[in-house]
mmCIF file of C-alpha atoms in Angstrom:
data_model
loop_
_atom_site.group_PDB
_atom_site.id
_atom_site.type_symbol
_atom_site.label_atom_id
_atom_site.label_comp_id
_atom_site.label_asym_id
_atom_site.label_seq_id
_atom_site.Cartn_x
_atom_site.Cartn_y
_atom_site.Cartn_z
ATOM 1 C CA MET G 703 -0.105 0.024 -0.023
ATOM 2 C CA LYS G 704 2.892 2.397 0.838
ATOM 3 C CA LYS G 705 4.524 2.022 -2.529
ATOM 4 C CA ILE G 706 1.261 2.247 -4.376
ATOM 5 C CA ALA G 707 0.441 5.423 -2.495
ATOM 6 C CA TYR G 708 3.720 7.086 -3.328
ATOM 7 C CA PHE G 709 3.231 5.978 -6.910
ATOM 8 C CA LEU G 710 -0.311 7.427 -7.132
ATOM 9 C CA LEU G 711 1.082 10.664 -5.569
ATOM 10 C CA SER G 712 3.721 10.814 -7.995
ATOM 11 C CA VAL G 713 1.428 10.372 -10.947
ATOM 12 C CA CYS G 714 -0.953 13.035 -9.568
ATOM 13 C CA LEU G 715 2.021 15.526 -9.479
ATOM 14 C CA ALA G 716 3.299 14.657 -12.852
ATOM 15 C CA ALA G 717 -0.255 14.827 -14.460
ATOM 16 C CA GLY G 718 -0.908 18.265 -13.006
ATOM 17 C CA PHE G 719 -4.216 17.462 -11.421
ATOM 18 C CA THR G 720 -5.884 20.693 -9.848
ATOM 19 C CA ALA G 721 -5.760 19.374 -6.373
ATOM 20 C CA CYS G 722 -2.011 18.882 -6.733
ATOM 21 C CA ASP G 723 -1.215 22.250 -8.311
ATOM 22 C CA ASP G 724 -3.363 24.550 -6.209
ATOM 23 C CA GLU G 725 -1.909 24.887 -2.697
ATOM 24 C CA ASN G 726 -4.500 27.433 -1.834
ATOM 25 C CA GLY G 727 -7.108 24.744 -1.384
ATOM 26 C CA ASN G 728 -9.295 25.143 -4.488
ATOM 27 C CA GLY G 729 -8.730 21.574 -5.828
ATOM 28 C CA SER G 730 -11.529 18.937 -6.108
ATOM 29 C CA GLU G 731 -9.679 15.969 -7.610
ATOM 30 C CA ALA G 732 -9.529 12.725 -5.600
ATOM 31 C CA THR G 733 -6.115 12.627 -3.892
ATOM 32 C CA GLU G 734 -4.378 10.382 -1.185
ATOM 33 C CA THR G 735 -3.584 11.878 2.197
ATOM 34 C CA LEU G 736 -0.663 9.958 3.480
ATOM 35 C CA SER G 737 0.159 12.377 6.334
ATOM 36 C CA GLY G 738 -2.206 15.306 7.164
ATOM 37 C CA PHE G 739 -5.715 15.954 8.363
ATOM 38 C CA TYR G 740 -9.322 16.049 7.363
ATOM 39 C CA THR G 741 -11.828 18.675 8.349
ATOM 40 C CA ILE G 742 -15.417 17.786 8.785
ATOM 41 C CA ASP G 743 -17.332 20.673 7.245
ATOM 42 C CA GLY G 744 -20.768 20.493 8.674
ATOM 43 C CA GLY G 745 -22.427 22.873 6.243
ATOM 44 C CA ASN G 746 -25.431 24.935 7.216
ATOM 45 C CA LYS G 747 -28.889 23.707 7.547
ATOM 46 C CA SER G 748 -30.743 26.935 7.340
ATOM 47 C CA GLY G 749 -28.726 27.974 4.260
ATOM 48 C CA LYS G 750 -29.405 24.535 2.731
ATOM 49 C CA ILE G 751 -25.616 23.980 2.339
ATOM 50 C CA PRO G 752 -24.522 20.393 2.579
ATOM 51 C CA ALA G 753 -21.665 18.988 4.562
ATOM 52 C CA GLU G 754 -18.370 18.137 2.890
ATOM 53 C CA MET G 755 -14.743 17.189 3.689
ATOM 54 C CA THR G 756 -11.441 19.176 3.281
ATOM 55 C CA ALA G 757 -8.319 17.207 3.058
ATOM 56 C CA TYR G 758 -4.810 18.579 3.807
ATOM 57 C CA ASN G 759 -1.556 16.826 3.134
ATOM 58 C CA PHE G 760 1.414 17.848 5.258
ATOM 59 C CA GLU G 761 4.025 16.420 2.907
ATOM 60 C CA THR G 762 2.850 18.328 -0.216
ATOM 61 C CA GLY G 763 1.108 21.247 1.344
ATOM 62 C CA VAL G 764 -1.898 20.666 -0.854
ATOM 63 C CA SER G 765 -5.566 20.906 0.286
ATOM 64 C CA THR G 766 -8.604 19.448 -1.484
ATOM 65 C CA LEU G 767 -12.049 20.702 -1.001
ATOM 66 C CA ASN G 768 -15.061 18.509 -1.328
ATOM 67 C CA ALA G 769 -12.600 15.665 -0.811
ATOM 68 C CA PHE G 770 -15.260 12.976 -0.132
ATOM 69 C CA GLU G 771 -17.223 13.814 -3.163
ATOM 70 C CA ALA G 772 -14.192 13.825 -5.324
ATOM 71 C CA ALA G 773 -13.116 10.422 -3.938
ATOM 72 C CA ASN G 774 -16.537 8.835 -4.458
ATOM 73 C CA GLY G 775 -18.626 10.647 -6.858
ATOM 74 C CA ILE G 776 -21.469 11.132 -4.493
ATOM 75 C CA GLY G 777 -22.380 13.787 -2.010
ATOM 76 C CA PHE G 778 -21.137 13.565 1.550
ATOM 77 C CA GLY G 779 -24.499 14.023 3.214
ATOM 78 C CA ASP G 780 -25.982 16.384 5.872
ATOM 79 C CA ASN G 781 -24.508 17.737 9.048
ATOM 80 C CA GLY G 782 -21.325 15.734 9.242
ATOM 81 C CA GLN G 783 -20.065 15.872 12.797
ATOM 82 C CA GLN G 784 -16.972 13.797 13.614
ATOM 83 C CA ALA G 785 -14.478 11.106 12.155
ATOM 84 C CA ILE G 786 -12.198 8.761 13.697
ATOM 85 C CA ILE G 787 -9.579 6.299 12.405
ATOM 86 C CA CYS G 788 -9.970 2.880 13.947
ATOM 87 C CA GLY G 789 -7.338 0.227 12.586
ATOM 88 C CA ASP G 790 -7.530 0.467 8.776
ATOM 89 C CA LYS G 791 -10.873 2.204 8.664
ATOM 90 C CA MET G 792 -12.209 5.618 9.149
ATOM 91 C CA PHE G 793 -15.706 6.101 10.432
ATOM 92 C CA ILE G 794 -17.584 9.310 9.853
ATOM 93 C CA ALA G 795 -20.779 10.441 11.828
ATOM 94 C CA MET G 796 -23.458 12.075 9.774
ATOM 95 C CA TYR G 797 -26.019 13.388 12.153
ATOM 96 C CA GLY G 798 -28.442 14.715 9.542
ATOM 97 C CA SER G 799 -28.357 11.698 7.308
ATOM 98 C CA ASN G 800 -28.510 9.323 10.217
ATOM 99 C CA LEU G 801 -25.600 7.430 8.786
ATOM 100 C CA ILE G 802 -22.032 6.469 9.631
ATOM 101 C CA TRP G 803 -19.599 6.126 6.537
ATOM 102 C CA VAL G 804 -16.846 3.653 6.638
ATOM 103 C CA VAL G 805 -14.052 4.691 4.333
ATOM 104 C CA GLU G 806 -10.184 4.003 3.786
ATOM 105 C CA PRO G 807 -8.575 6.816 5.778
ATOM 106 C CA GLU G 808 -5.869 7.645 3.007
ATOM 107 C CA THR G 809 -8.211 7.784 0.112
ATOM 108 C CA LEU G 810 -11.697 8.435 1.548
ATOM 109 C CA LYS G 811 -13.023 5.721 -0.811
ATOM 110 C CA ILE G 812 -16.273 4.071 0.587
ATOM 111 C CA ILE G 813 -15.924 0.590 2.188
ATOM 112 C CA SER G 814 -19.371 0.282 3.566
ATOM 113 C CA SER G 815 -21.792 2.310 5.769
ATOM 114 C CA ILE G 816 -23.839 1.909 8.915
ATOM 115 C CA LYS G 817 -27.310 2.841 9.192
ATOM 116 C CA PRO G 818 -28.484 3.150 12.894
ATOM 117 C CA ASP G 819 -32.088 2.055 13.535
ATOM 118 C CA GLY G 820 -34.506 1.602 16.304
ATOM 119 C CA ASP G 821 -34.261 3.965 19.402
ATOM 120 C CA ALA G 822 -30.571 4.704 18.968
ATOM 121 C CA THR G 823 -30.130 7.035 15.950
ATOM 122 C CA LEU G 824 -28.536 10.259 14.875
ATOM 123 C CA PRO G 825 -24.837 9.616 15.351
ATOM 124 C CA ARG G 826 -22.848 12.290 16.804
ATOM 125 C CA ALA G 827 -19.076 11.522 18.143
ATOM 126 C CA PHE G 828 -16.767 8.743 18.591
ATOM 127 C CA ALA G 829 -14.258 7.067 21.014
ATOM 128 C CA GLN G 830 -12.338 3.968 20.920
ATOM 129 C CA LYS G 831 -11.050 1.428 23.461
ATOM 130 C CA ASP G 832 -9.582 -2.155 23.223
ATOM 131 C CA GLY G 833 -10.534 -2.520 19.548
ATOM 132 C CA LYS G 834 -14.179 -1.309 20.068
ATOM 133 C CA LEU G 835 -15.600 1.850 18.650
ATOM 134 C CA TYR G 836 -18.300 3.840 20.686
ATOM 135 C CA CYS G 837 -20.638 6.440 19.253
ATOM 136 C CA THR G 838 -23.095 8.735 20.774
ATOM 137 C CA MET G 839 -26.591 8.681 19.361
ATOM 138 C CA TYR G 840 -28.481 12.090 19.957
ATOM 139 C CA THR G 841 -31.635 10.158 20.684
ATOM 140 C CA GLY G 842 -30.170 9.361 24.144
ATOM 141 C CA TYR G 843 -27.773 6.433 23.604
ATOM 142 C CA VAL G 844 -24.076 5.359 23.347
ATOM 143 C CA SER G 845 -23.719 2.371 20.811
ATOM 144 C CA GLU G 846 -20.882 -0.101 20.628
ATOM 145 C CA ILE G 847 -19.693 -0.779 17.136
ATOM 146 C CA ASP G 848 -17.513 -3.702 16.083
ATOM 147 C CA PRO G 849 -14.987 -2.099 13.614
ATOM 148 C CA SER G 850 -14.294 -5.442 11.779
ATOM 149 C CA ALA G 851 -17.817 -6.397 11.269
ATOM 150 C CA MET G 852 -18.817 -2.780 10.782
ATOM 151 C CA LYS G 853 -22.072 -3.264 12.691
ATOM 152 C CA ILE G 854 -23.765 -1.898 15.939
ATOM 153 C CA THR G 855 -23.496 -4.674 18.567
ATOM 154 C CA ARG G 856 -25.134 -3.052 21.549
ATOM 155 C CA SER G 857 -26.394 0.201 23.021
ATOM 156 C CA VAL G 858 -26.919 1.670 26.518
ATOM 157 C CA LYS G 859 -29.433 4.671 27.497
ATOM 158 C CA VAL G 860 -27.505 7.541 28.816
ATOM 159 C CA GLY G 861 -28.694 11.261 29.411
ATOM 160 C CA PRO G 862 -30.676 13.322 26.867
ATOM 161 C CA ASN G 863 -28.805 14.496 23.657
ATOM 162 C CA PRO G 864 -25.423 13.075 24.126
ATOM 163 C CA ASP G 865 -22.742 14.828 22.276
ATOM 164 C CA GLN G 866 -19.026 14.324 22.797
ATOM 165 C CA LEU G 867 -17.514 11.356 24.627
ATOM 166 C CA ALA G 868 -14.177 10.232 25.861
ATOM 167 C CA VAL G 869 -12.442 7.191 27.418
ATOM 168 C CA TRP G 870 -11.443 7.495 31.058
ATOM 169 C CA GLY G 871 -9.703 4.364 32.239
ATOM 170 C CA ASN G 872 -12.401 1.647 31.888
ATOM 171 C CA LYS G 873 -15.046 4.030 31.492
ATOM 172 C CA LEU G 874 -16.761 6.391 29.027
ATOM 173 C CA VAL G 875 -17.502 9.936 29.862
ATOM 174 C CA VAL G 876 -20.492 11.353 27.874
ATOM 175 C CA ALA G 877 -21.527 14.918 27.737
ATOM 176 C CA CYS G 878 -25.422 14.889 27.547
ATOM 177 C CA SER G 879 -26.473 18.531 26.789
ATOM 178 C CA ASP G 880 -30.181 18.255 26.848
ATOM 179 C CA GLY G 881 -29.685 20.443 23.801
ATOM 180 C CA GLN G 882 -33.223 19.860 22.256
ATOM 181 C CA ASN G 883 -34.745 21.455 25.433
ATOM 182 C CA SER G 884 -33.727 25.109 24.826
ATOM 183 C CA SER G 885 -37.203 26.336 25.765
ATOM 184 C CA GLY G 886 -37.198 25.261 29.315
ATOM 185 C CA ASN G 887 -39.502 22.346 29.169
ATOM 186 C CA ALA G 888 -37.555 20.011 31.264
ATOM 187 C CA THR G 889 -39.212 18.375 34.294
ATOM 188 C CA ASN G 890 -37.782 21.027 36.504
ATOM 189 C CA GLY G 891 -38.827 23.924 34.019
ATOM 190 C CA VAL G 892 -35.184 24.855 33.480
ATOM 191 C CA LYS G 893 -33.518 25.430 30.049
ATOM 192 C CA TYR G 894 -31.354 22.360 29.564
ATOM 193 C CA GLY G 895 -32.526 21.205 32.880
ATOM 194 C CA ASN G 896 -32.132 17.441 32.351
ATOM 195 C CA CYS G 897 -28.528 17.669 31.278
ATOM 196 C CA CYS G 898 -25.871 15.464 32.848
ATOM 197 C CA VAL G 899 -22.590 13.739 32.535
ATOM 198 C CA SER G 900 -23.248 10.032 31.869
ATOM 199 C CA ILE G 901 -20.487 7.645 33.158
ATOM 200 C CA VAL G 902 -20.564 4.353 31.285
ATOM 201 C CA ASP G 903 -18.772 1.364 32.729
ATOM 202 C CA LEU G 904 -17.369 -0.489 29.840
ATOM 203 C CA ALA G 905 -17.181 -3.957 31.561
ATOM 204 C CA THR G 906 -20.895 -3.867 32.435
ATOM 205 C CA PHE G 907 -22.107 -1.496 29.854
ATOM 206 C CA THR G 908 -24.258 0.344 32.447
ATOM 207 C CA GLU G 909 -24.428 4.107 33.211
ATOM 208 C CA THR G 910 -24.368 6.390 36.268
ATOM 209 C CA LYS G 911 -24.991 10.094 36.083
ATOM 210 C CA ILE G 912 -23.470 13.488 37.428
ATOM 211 C CA SER G 913 -26.380 15.807 37.217
ATOM 212 C CA ASP G 914 -26.085 18.742 39.652
ATOM 213 C CA LEU G 915 -26.800 21.914 37.621
ATOM 214 C CA ASP G 916 -24.470 23.976 39.808
ATOM 215 C CA VAL G 917 -21.437 22.031 38.474
ATOM 216 C CA ILE G 918 -22.756 20.616 35.165
ATOM 217 C CA TYR G 919 -24.872 22.723 33.016
ATOM 218 C CA ASN G 920 -25.271 22.249 29.156
ATOM 219 C CA PRO G 921 -22.178 19.936 28.801
ATOM 220 C CA THR G 922 -21.199 19.344 25.160
ATOM 221 C CA ASP G 923 -17.642 18.528 24.849
ATOM 222 C CA VAL G 924 -15.322 15.978 26.541
ATOM 223 C CA VAL G 925 -11.541 15.363 26.245
ATOM 224 C CA SER G 926 -9.266 12.961 28.027
ATOM 225 C CA ASN G 927 -5.750 11.826 27.893
ATOM 226 C CA GLY G 928 -6.916 8.401 29.415
ATOM 227 C CA THR G 929 -6.316 9.417 33.045
ATOM 228 C CA ASP G 930 -7.372 13.103 33.178
ATOM 229 C CA VAL G 931 -10.824 14.113 31.894
ATOM 230 C CA PHE G 932 -12.350 17.532 31.221
ATOM 231 C CA VAL G 933 -15.919 18.508 30.334
ATOM 232 C CA ASN G 934 -16.921 21.733 28.706
ATOM 233 C CA CYS G 935 -20.109 23.104 29.853
ATOM 234 C CA LYS G 936 -21.630 25.682 27.315
ATOM 235 C CA GLY G 937 -24.007 27.695 29.738
ATOM 236 C CA ASN G 938 -27.144 29.013 28.247
ATOM 237 C CA TYR G 939 -25.726 31.109 25.329
ATOM 238 C CA ASP G 940 -27.823 34.145 26.154
ATOM 239 C CA LYS G 941 -26.221 37.473 25.251
ATOM 240 C CA ASP G 942 -27.966 39.465 28.116
ATOM 241 C CA ASP G 943 -25.194 39.682 30.808
ATOM 242 C CA ASN G 944 -27.831 39.660 33.512
ATOM 243 C CA THR G 945 -28.922 36.077 32.730
ATOM 244 C CA LEU G 946 -25.863 34.802 31.071
ATOM 245 C CA ILE G 947 -24.314 31.547 32.338
ATOM 246 C CA ARG G 948 -20.853 31.587 30.769
ATOM 247 C CA SER G 949 -19.204 28.647 29.194
ATOM 248 C CA TYR G 950 -16.765 26.990 31.414
ATOM 249 C CA VAL G 951 -14.437 23.905 31.846
ATOM 250 C CA VAL G 952 -14.603 21.419 34.716
ATOM 251 C CA LYS G 953 -12.266 18.617 35.625
ATOM 252 C CA LEU G 954 -13.693 15.323 36.967
ATOM 253 C CA ASN G 955 -11.763 13.692 39.758
ATOM 254 C CA GLY G 956 -14.365 10.884 40.346
ATOM 255 C CA THR G 957 -17.863 9.827 39.582
ATOM 256 C CA ASP G 958 -19.700 11.926 42.254
ATOM 257 C CA VAL G 959 -20.636 15.582 41.942
ATOM 258 C CA LYS G 960 -18.384 16.471 44.883
ATOM 259 C CA ASP G 961 -15.457 15.337 42.737
ATOM 260 C CA VAL G 962 -16.112 17.975 39.927
ATOM 261 C CA GLN G 963 -13.898 20.923 39.959
ATOM 262 C CA LYS G 964 -14.577 24.248 38.008
ATOM 263 C CA PHE G 965 -11.565 26.058 37.110
ATOM 264 C CA CYS G 966 -11.845 28.327 33.844
ATOM 265 C CA TYR G 967 -13.932 29.749 31.242
ATOM 266 C CA GLY G 968 -13.786 28.072 27.936
ATOM 267 C CA THR G 969 -15.808 27.320 24.729
ATOM 268 C CA ASN G 970 -13.342 24.888 22.975
ATOM 269 C CA MET G 971 -10.665 22.663 24.183
ATOM 270 C CA ALA G 972 -8.187 19.921 23.409
ATOM 271 C CA ILE G 973 -5.843 17.729 25.256
ATOM 272 C CA ASN G 974 -2.287 16.326 24.527
ATOM 273 C CA GLY G 975 -0.378 14.607 27.215
ATOM 274 C CA LYS G 976 -0.431 16.873 30.331
ATOM 275 C CA THR G 977 -1.399 19.956 28.508
ATOM 276 C CA LEU G 978 -4.870 21.163 28.227
ATOM 277 C CA TYR G 979 -5.681 23.765 25.403
ATOM 278 C CA VAL G 980 -8.674 25.985 26.130
ATOM 279 C CA ILE G 981 -10.099 28.676 23.867
ATOM 280 C CA TYR G 982 -12.804 31.081 25.363
ATOM 281 C CA ALA G 983 -14.918 32.910 22.920
ATOM 282 C CA GLN G 984 -18.222 33.440 24.543
ATOM 283 C CA SER G 985 -21.137 34.172 22.186
ATOM 284 C CA GLY G 986 -21.712 37.828 21.688
ATOM 285 C CA LYS G 987 -18.328 38.935 22.966
ATOM 286 C CA PRO G 988 -15.810 40.903 20.684
ATOM 287 C CA ALA G 989 -12.744 39.231 19.284
ATOM 288 C CA SER G 990 -10.508 41.279 21.591
ATOM 289 C CA GLU G 991 -11.866 39.351 24.566
ATOM 290 C CA ILE G 992 -11.207 35.852 23.069
ATOM 291 C CA THR G 993 -8.436 34.044 24.974
ATOM 292 C CA TYR G 994 -6.176 31.100 23.970
ATOM 293 C CA LYS G 995 -4.577 29.513 26.959
ATOM 294 C CA LYS G 996 -2.800 26.287 27.960
ATOM 295 C CA TYR G 997 -3.041 24.759 31.345
ATOM 296 C CA ASN G 998 -1.261 21.936 33.181
ATOM 297 C CA VAL G 999 -3.698 19.118 33.741
ATOM 298 C CA ASP G 1000 -2.483 18.254 37.190
ATOM 299 C CA THR G 1001 -2.065 21.823 38.847
ATOM 300 C CA LEU G 1002 -4.788 23.490 36.544
ATOM 301 C CA GLN G 1003 -2.376 26.465 36.359
ATOM 302 C CA GLU G 1004 -2.111 28.606 33.236
ATOM 303 C CA ILE G 1005 1.200 27.777 31.491
ATOM 304 C CA GLY G 1006 1.159 29.915 28.344
ATOM 305 C CA GLN G 1007 -0.638 30.840 25.148
ATOM 306 C CA ILE G 1008 -1.810 28.327 22.494
ATOM 307 C CA ALA G 1009 -0.524 30.228 19.571
ATOM 308 C CA ASN G 1010 1.153 33.445 18.587
ATOM 309 C CA GLN G 1011 -1.395 35.366 16.473
ATOM 310 C CA SER G 1012 0.465 38.711 16.060
ATOM 311 C CA SER G 1013 3.098 37.526 13.543
ATOM 312 C CA SER G 1014 0.861 38.106 10.388
ATOM 313 C CA GLU G 1015 -2.591 38.650 9.394
ATOM 314 C CA ASP G 1016 -3.189 35.045 8.242
ATOM 315 C CA ALA G 1017 -1.946 33.819 11.620
ATOM 316 C CA LYS G 1018 -5.053 35.501 13.321
ATOM 317 C CA ILE G 1019 -8.073 33.643 14.157
ATOM 318 C CA SER G 1020 -11.336 35.754 13.530
ATOM 319 C CA TYR G 1021 -13.788 33.708 15.308
ATOM 320 C CA PRO G 1022 -12.695 30.196 16.694
ATOM 321 C CA ASN G 1023 -14.591 27.045 16.214
ATOM 322 C CA GLY G 1024 -12.248 24.323 17.510
ATOM 323 C CA VAL G 1025 -8.840 23.556 18.588
ATOM 324 C CA PHE G 1026 -7.107 20.153 17.850
ATOM 325 C CA VAL G 1027 -3.585 18.957 18.668
ATOM 326 C CA ASP G 1028 -1.780 16.387 16.428
ATOM 327 C CA PRO G 1029 -0.292 13.592 18.927
ATOM 328 C CA ALA G 1030 2.262 12.670 16.426
ATOM 329 C CA SER G 1031 3.904 16.021 15.753
ATOM 330 C CA GLY G 1032 2.444 18.289 18.522
ATOM 331 C CA ASN G 1033 1.135 20.617 15.710
ATOM 332 C CA ILE G 1034 -1.887 22.690 16.564
ATOM 333 C CA VAL G 1035 -4.774 23.251 14.297
ATOM 334 C CA MET G 1036 -7.483 26.012 15.081
ATOM 335 C CA LEU G 1037 -10.686 26.148 12.994
ATOM 336 C CA SER G 1038 -12.344 29.539 12.464
ATOM 337 C CA TYR G 1039 -15.321 31.205 10.901
ATOM 338 C CA ILE G 1040 -14.754 34.460 8.939
ATOM 339 C CA VAL G 1041 -16.421 37.594 10.260
ATOM 340 C CA ASP G 1042 -18.020 40.639 8.594
ATOM 341 C CA ALA G 1043 -17.142 44.319 9.162
ATOM 342 C CA ASN G 1044 -19.071 44.270 12.450
ATOM 343 C CA GLY G 1045 -17.102 41.242 13.744
ATOM 344 C CA THR G 1046 -20.129 38.998 13.217
ATOM 345 C CA ALA G 1047 -19.425 35.331 12.368
ATOM 346 C CA GLN G 1048 -20.627 34.269 8.889
ATOM 347 C CA TYR G 1049 -22.042 30.746 9.326
ATOM 348 C CA ARG G 1050 -22.886 30.421 5.628
ATOM 349 C CA GLN G 1051 -19.513 31.292 4.347
ATOM 350 C CA PRO G 1052 -16.317 29.037 3.885
ATOM 351 C CA THR G 1053 -14.180 28.532 7.081
ATOM 352 C CA TYR G 1054 -10.489 27.992 7.454
ATOM 353 C CA ALA G 1055 -7.906 26.065 9.531
ATOM 354 C CA ASN G 1056 -4.658 27.545 10.818
ATOM 355 C CA ILE G 1057 -1.746 25.350 11.458
ATOM 356 C CA TYR G 1058 0.799 26.022 14.128
ATOM 357 C CA ASP G 1059 3.819 24.189 15.454
ATOM 358 C CA GLY G 1060 3.991 22.964 18.902
ATOM 359 C CA ASN G 1061 5.348 26.260 20.079
ATOM 360 C CA GLY G 1062 2.327 28.262 18.632
ATOM 361 C CA THR G 1063 4.397 29.601 15.608
ATOM 362 C CA PHE G 1064 2.099 30.050 12.560
ATOM 363 C CA GLN G 1065 2.726 27.716 9.785
ATOM 364 C CA LYS G 1066 -0.127 28.014 7.233
ATOM 365 C CA ARG G 1067 -3.701 28.831 6.605
ATOM 366 C CA VAL G 1068 -5.932 26.256 4.817
ATOM 367 C CA GLU G 1069 -9.298 27.060 3.362
ATOM 368 C CA CYS G 1070 -12.134 24.761 4.338
ATOM 369 C CA GLY G 1071 -15.694 24.356 3.533
ATOM 370 C CA VAL G 1072 -18.707 25.897 5.259
ATOM 371 C CA GLY G 1073 -19.076 24.992 9.023
ATOM 372 C CA ALA G 1074 -15.650 23.310 9.649
ATOM 373 C CA ARG G 1075 -16.109 21.764 13.232
ATOM 374 C CA TYR G 1076 -13.759 18.806 13.456
ATOM 375 C CA VAL G 1077 -10.185 17.728 12.678
ATOM 376 C CA THR G 1078 -8.994 14.116 12.129
ATOM 377 C CA PHE G 1079 -5.330 13.637 11.771
ATOM 378 C CA VAL G 1080 -3.958 10.822 9.524
ATOM 379 C CA HIS G 1081 -0.473 9.621 9.286
ATOM 380 C CA LYS G 1082 0.881 6.983 6.758
ATOM 381 C CA ALA G 1083 2.259 3.608 8.248
ATOM 382 C CA LYS G 1084 6.057 3.571 9.029
#
């Protein structure tokens, strides 16, 4: 496969395909991504803009828009959420299409697909442990997937509207936002009032909850290095400062509410080893108030800035929508919307990904499709 991949890449370069010529990201020919990343570009539902994928190759510096469609000749689907590489396959959660694509990681060629049915539907996010894949289903479940058989083997009911999840030792930590209860119709009459963090024991595939609204409110994101786990609680999104519950980050030290520790504001986060990366860009706040900080996961002390954005105009993030760290290289990728003259994010316009090295030095800007929300890194076999 390695020799074939290099051969195809050489042919692509020699033939002058658009995707290989245009390092500004306008290409749409199928290519192989041997070492680089994909962005899941979720599109925009109100604008009737479908999802797509952007591929970026570290070795060639080439980016390819609409990479899934270029590879397969069919549309990607609606509301793509997240992708994960598990063994020799990549799984892609398509929330709006209620579909999980199974593709070759280097080429994006379709191998198969999984269609969730029954009560557990609307795939959202992935985690993997001991050869098994786990996927949140927004209808209130976590499903186990056998990657070899490419089928769902069992599901467990968790809190309402589960979003991101992460492995924490022999458990899964699942952020259940109650996101479809934005009008305050929960049993207690509170907006997102049924939200919780669900802890799933992988040995028994059973669930317990952390649900005190004073420490867990509208949780959506979870990151873990295996032993340290953090949950991003998004608050209530209101712009009126009199009622605003700001987005914050908590660390879980145990499975009881007394072991949950709030320590900083944040809207996006990533983890790599003993470093937690946190962006704070509260809805309705100007760009001048956005912060990009790194924390030590043990002490929870700030240890520096994620990236230097003063070196050039391209290095700056207009309105961040995610931070991701490549565990192989330490490179940092931040996603961003563009903004208008008033500083308002343009959700129907193409987004971009900025690449920084591990020290936060800007490397390159990569144009992406509408609504880029997730980065999946891919590296060729050694």
